PDB file of C-alpha atoms in Angstrom:
ATOM      1  CA  MET A 704     -47.321 -20.130   8.133  1.00 86.00           C
ATOM      2  CA  GLU A 705     -48.538 -16.610   9.264  1.00 96.00           C
ATOM      3  CA  LEU A 706     -47.109 -13.411  10.282  1.00 97.00           C
ATOM      4  CA  ASN A 707     -47.910 -13.745  13.453  1.00 96.00           C
ATOM      5  CA  THR A 708     -46.234 -16.941  13.583  1.00 95.00           C
ATOM      6  CA  LEU A 709     -42.481 -15.798  12.691  1.00 96.00           C
ATOM      7  CA  LYS A 710     -39.843 -16.161  15.045  1.00 96.00           C
ATOM      8  CA  PRO A 711     -36.000 -16.591  14.214  1.00 96.00           C
ATOM      9  CA  ALA A 712     -33.800 -19.719  14.142  1.00 96.00           C
ATOM     10  CA  ALA A 713     -33.915 -20.821  17.605  1.00 96.00           C
ATOM     11  CA  GLY A 714     -29.686 -20.377  18.868  1.00 95.00           C
ATOM     12  CA  SER A 715     -29.850 -17.408  16.565  1.00 96.00           C
ATOM     13  CA  LYS A 716     -30.724 -14.859  18.997  1.00 96.00           C
ATOM     14  CA  LYS A 717     -28.717 -14.573  22.398  1.00 94.00           C
ATOM     15  CA  PRO A 718     -29.366 -11.734  24.733  1.00 93.00           C
ATOM     16  CA  ARG A 719     -26.443  -9.069  25.249  1.00 93.00           C
ATOM     17  CA  ARG A 720     -24.241  -8.655  28.262  1.00 93.00           C
ATOM     18  CA  ARG A 721     -25.290  -6.838  30.971  1.00 95.00           C
ATOM     19  CA  VAL A 722     -22.369  -5.926  32.817  1.00 94.00           C
ATOM     20  CA  GLY A 723     -21.641  -4.813  36.022  1.00 95.00           C
ATOM     21  CA  ARG A 724     -25.595  -5.934  37.194  1.00 95.00           C
ATOM     22  CA  GLY A 725     -24.390  -7.859  40.849  1.00 95.00           C
ATOM     23  CA  ILE A 726     -22.331 -10.739  41.936  1.00 94.00           C
ATOM     24  CA  GLY A 727     -25.393 -13.953  40.742  1.00 94.00           C
ATOM     25  CA  SER A 728     -24.831 -12.108  37.587  1.00 92.00           C
ATOM     26  CA  GLY A 729     -21.344 -13.550  36.740  1.00 93.00           C
ATOM     27  CA  LEU A 730     -20.387 -10.266  34.992  1.00 94.00           C
ATOM     28  CA  GLY A 731     -20.430  -7.913  38.411  1.00 94.00           C
ATOM     29  CA  LYS A 732     -17.611  -5.652  40.967  1.00 94.00           C
ATOM     30  CA  THR A 733     -14.773  -5.598  37.996  1.00 95.00           C
ATOM     31  CA  ALA A 734     -17.067  -6.603  34.902  1.00 94.00           C
ATOM     32  CA  GLY A 735     -15.191  -8.718  32.884  1.00 94.00           C
ATOM     33  CA  ARG A 736     -12.487  -5.551  32.555  1.00 94.00           C
ATOM     34  CA  GLY A 737     -10.051  -7.523  35.731  1.00 94.00           C
ATOM     35  CA  HIS A 738      -8.222  -5.453  38.785  1.00 96.00           C
ATOM     36  CA  LYS A 739      -6.651  -1.641  37.562  1.00 94.00           C
ATOM     37  CA  GLY A 740      -4.481  -0.936  34.766  1.00 92.00           C
ATOM     38  CA  GLN A 741      -5.221   1.265  32.198  1.00 90.00           C
ATOM     39  CA  LYS A 742      -7.737  -0.978  29.810  1.00 90.00           C
ATOM     40  CA  SER A 743      -9.782  -0.854  33.343  1.00 94.00           C
ATOM     41  CA  ARG A 744     -10.290   2.786  33.718  1.00 93.00           C
ATOM     42  CA  SER A 745     -13.400   4.543  31.547  1.00 93.00           C
ATOM     43  CA  GLY A 746     -11.594   6.284  28.109  1.00 91.00           C
ATOM     44  CA  GLY A 747      -8.603   3.805  29.013  1.00 86.00           C
ATOM     45  CA  PHE A 748      -7.475   3.191  25.824  1.00 86.00           C
ATOM     46  CA  HIS A 749      -4.812   3.880  23.052  1.00 86.00           C
ATOM     47  CA  LYS A 750      -4.218   3.981  19.189  1.00 90.00           C
ATOM     48  CA  VAL A 751      -3.967   1.386  17.075  1.00 92.00           C
ATOM     49  CA  GLY A 752       0.240   0.374  16.610  1.00 91.00           C
ATOM     50  CA  PHE A 753       1.133   2.348  20.215  1.00 92.00           C
ATOM     51  CA  GLU A 754       3.579  -0.363  21.553  1.00 93.00           C
ATOM     52  CA  GLY A 755       4.032   2.130  25.051  1.00 90.00           C
ATOM     53  CA  GLY A 756       6.236   4.618  23.769  1.00 93.00           C
ATOM     54  CA  GLN A 757       8.662   2.054  21.914  1.00 96.00           C
ATOM     55  CA  MET A 758       9.160   3.166  18.078  1.00 97.00           C
ATOM     56  CA  PRO A 759       6.268   1.839  16.559  1.00 96.00           C
ATOM     57  CA  LEU A 760       6.838  -1.100  13.785  1.00 96.00           C
ATOM     58  CA  GLN A 761       5.916   1.526  11.292  1.00 94.00           C
ATOM     59  CA  ARG A 762       8.038   3.925  12.112  1.00 95.00           C
ATOM     60  CA  ARG A 763      11.053   1.179  13.000  1.00 97.00           C
ATOM     61  CA  LEU A 764      10.515  -0.248   8.915  1.00 96.00           C
ATOM     62  CA  PRO A 765      11.955   2.289   5.953  1.00 97.00           C
ATOM     63  CA  LYS A 766       9.749   3.226   3.583  1.00 95.00           C
ATOM     64  CA  ARG A 767      10.143   1.928  -0.216  1.00 94.00           C
ATOM     65  CA  GLY A 768       8.513   1.488  -3.152  1.00 93.00           C
ATOM     66  CA  PHE A 769       6.092   3.356  -4.958  1.00 94.00           C
ATOM     67  CA  LYS A 770       3.312   2.867  -7.179  1.00 91.00           C
ATOM     68  CA  SER A 771       1.986   4.695 -10.556  1.00 93.00           C
ATOM     69  CA  GLN A 772      -1.196   5.810 -10.740  1.00 93.00           C
ATOM     70  CA  ALA A 773      -0.817   5.916 -13.901  1.00 92.00           C
ATOM     71  CA  LEU A 774      -0.756   2.448 -14.678  1.00 93.00           C
ATOM     72  CA  LYS A 775      -4.391   1.690 -14.256  1.00 93.00           C
ATOM     73  CA  PHE A 776      -4.250   3.944 -17.267  1.00 96.00           C
ATOM     74  CA  ASN A 777      -2.027   1.433 -19.328  1.00 96.00           C
ATOM     75  CA  ALA A 778      -2.817  -1.639 -21.211  1.00 96.00           C
ATOM     76  CA  GLU A 779      -1.383  -4.712 -22.680  1.00 96.00           C
ATOM     77  CA  VAL A 780      -2.120  -6.450 -25.560  1.00 96.00           C
ATOM     78  CA  THR A 781      -0.405 -10.085 -27.510  1.00 96.00           C
ATOM     79  CA  LEU A 782      -0.398 -11.023 -30.912  1.00 95.00           C
ATOM     80  CA  ALA A 783      -2.166 -13.898 -29.924  1.00 95.00           C
ATOM     81  CA  ASP A 784      -5.285 -11.250 -29.139  1.00 95.00           C
ATOM     82  CA  LEU A 785      -4.781  -9.946 -32.133  1.00 95.00           C
ATOM     83  CA  GLN A 786      -4.514 -12.942 -34.193  1.00 94.00           C
ATOM     84  CA  ALA A 787      -8.222 -13.957 -32.286  1.00 94.00           C
ATOM     85  CA  LEU A 788      -9.901 -10.902 -32.960  1.00 93.00           C
ATOM     86  CA  GLY A 789      -9.211 -11.084 -36.732  1.00 91.00           C
ATOM     87  CA  GLN A 790     -10.144  -8.118 -37.434  1.00 92.00           C
ATOM     88  CA  ALA A 791      -8.209  -5.752 -40.291  1.00 93.00           C
ATOM     89  CA  GLU A 792      -8.306  -2.482 -38.346  1.00 94.00           C
ATOM     90  CA  VAL A 793      -7.575  -2.558 -34.825  1.00 95.00           C
ATOM     91  CA  ASP A 794      -8.110   0.843 -32.526  1.00 94.00           C
ATOM     92  CA  LEU A 795      -9.201   1.522 -28.820  1.00 95.00           C
ATOM     93  CA  LEU A 796     -12.675   1.513 -29.597  1.00 96.00           C
ATOM     94  CA  THR A 797     -11.878  -1.813 -31.226  1.00 95.00           C
ATOM     95  CA  LEU A 798     -10.037  -3.190 -28.171  1.00 96.00           C
ATOM     96  CA  LYS A 799     -12.894  -1.995 -25.757  1.00 96.00           C
ATOM     97  CA  GLN A 800     -15.579  -3.496 -27.592  1.00 95.00           C
ATOM     98  CA  ALA A 801     -14.015  -6.924 -27.580  1.00 95.00           C
ATOM     99  CA  GLY A 802     -12.678  -6.515 -23.698  1.00 95.00           C
ATOM    100  CA  LEU A 803      -9.718  -7.202 -24.442  1.00 95.00           C
ATOM    101  CA  VAL A 804      -8.683  -3.454 -22.488  1.00 96.00           C
ATOM    102  CA  PRO A 805      -9.578  -2.444 -19.257  1.00 96.00           C
ATOM    103  CA  GLN A 806     -12.320   0.516 -20.057  1.00 96.00           C
ATOM    104  CA  LEU A 807     -10.050   2.903 -18.585  1.00 95.00           C
ATOM    105  CA  ALA A 808      -7.407   2.067 -20.883  1.00 96.00           C
ATOM    106  CA  LYS A 809      -5.944   5.526 -22.360  1.00 96.00           C
ATOM    107  CA  LYS A 810      -2.710   3.705 -23.585  1.00 96.00           C
ATOM    108  CA  VAL A 811      -2.267   0.210 -25.387  1.00 96.00           C
ATOM    109  CA  LYS A 812       0.926  -1.174 -26.553  1.00 97.00           C
ATOM    110  CA  VAL A 813       0.690  -4.886 -28.379  1.00 97.00           C
ATOM    111  CA  ILE A 814       3.517  -6.763 -26.598  1.00 97.00           C
ATOM    112  CA  LYS A 815       5.208  -9.970 -29.019  1.00 96.00           C
ATOM    113  CA  THR A 816       3.757 -12.992 -27.102  1.00 95.00           C
ATOM    114  CA  GLY A 817       1.897 -15.479 -29.520  1.00 94.00           C
ATOM    115  CA  GLU A 818       2.204 -16.035 -33.455  1.00 94.00           C
ATOM    116  CA  LEU A 819       0.334 -13.581 -36.223  1.00 94.00           C
ATOM    117  CA  SER A 820      -0.810 -14.315 -39.506  1.00 94.00           C
ATOM    118  CA  ILE A 821      -3.397 -12.118 -40.675  1.00 94.00           C
ATOM    119  CA  ALA A 822      -3.136  -8.362 -41.750  1.00 95.00           C
ATOM    120  CA  VAL A 823      -3.381  -6.291 -39.137  1.00 95.00           C
ATOM    121  CA  LYS A 824      -3.334  -2.046 -39.368  1.00 95.00           C
ATOM    122  CA  LEU A 825      -2.800  -0.608 -36.004  1.00 95.00           C
ATOM    123  CA  THR A 826      -4.331   2.583 -35.471  1.00 95.00           C
ATOM    124  CA  ASN A 827      -3.344   5.018 -31.915  1.00 94.00           C
ATOM    125  CA  VAL A 828      -1.659   1.133 -30.589  1.00 95.00           C
ATOM    126  CA  ALA A 829       1.582   1.799 -29.552  1.00 96.00           C
ATOM    127  CA  ALA A 830       3.841  -1.787 -30.434  1.00 96.00           C
ATOM    128  CA  THR A 831       7.214  -3.062 -29.368  1.00 97.00           C
ATOM    129  CA  ALA A 832       9.833  -3.650 -32.042  1.00 97.00           C
ATOM    130  CA  GLY A 833       9.817  -7.448 -31.760  1.00 96.00           C
ATOM    131  CA  ALA A 834       5.548  -6.415 -31.992  1.00 96.00           C
ATOM    132  CA  LYS A 835       5.799  -4.483 -34.973  1.00 96.00           C
ATOM    133  CA  ALA A 836       8.755  -6.385 -36.763  1.00 96.00           C
ATOM    134  CA  ALA A 837       6.056  -9.423 -35.983  1.00 95.00           C
ATOM    135  CA  ILE A 838       3.119  -7.526 -37.963  1.00 95.00           C
ATOM    136  CA  GLU A 839       4.668  -6.071 -40.663  1.00 95.00           C
ATOM    137  CA  ALA A 840       6.535  -9.782 -42.208  1.00 95.00           C
ATOM    138  CA  ALA A 841       2.385 -10.681 -41.686  1.00 94.00           C
ATOM    139  CA  GLY A 842       1.515  -7.674 -43.931  1.00 95.00           C
ATOM    140  CA  GLY A 843       0.560  -4.851 -41.427  1.00 94.00           C
ATOM    141  CA  SER A 844       0.851  -1.619 -40.350  1.00 94.00           C
ATOM    142  CA  VAL A 845       1.756   0.290 -37.042  1.00 93.00           C
ATOM    143  CA  ALA A 846       0.911   3.829 -37.436  1.00 85.00           C
TER     144      ALA A 846
END
């Protein structure tokens, strides 16, 4: 193989359509635009979602819902995650380094899912009432 023999794969390049170039081309006269009407004219198009003056769908439907932008800064950790982590002292930085919470997280809460048998001291990490009870029962603390 040489640089001067390189070619694209057979059938991968098609010549572009040259419309309006006479009857013999198959795309003469109306150039594939049909007869008359808005779409046949130059510049004759409308915006996406336009329904001919009828109230568009996105305006007929009621406004609903809201997604808080603060949610991406909150994270959850389960008791099972803390058990698997196996560290005596846990804070936000420890959880980020272990990959249990995203790097964006600013607030973390422990939820009561799974079992905890080791004593864990939480620092700057919140916990639900059930999770707090389970942590304290295992000899840990929530600060």
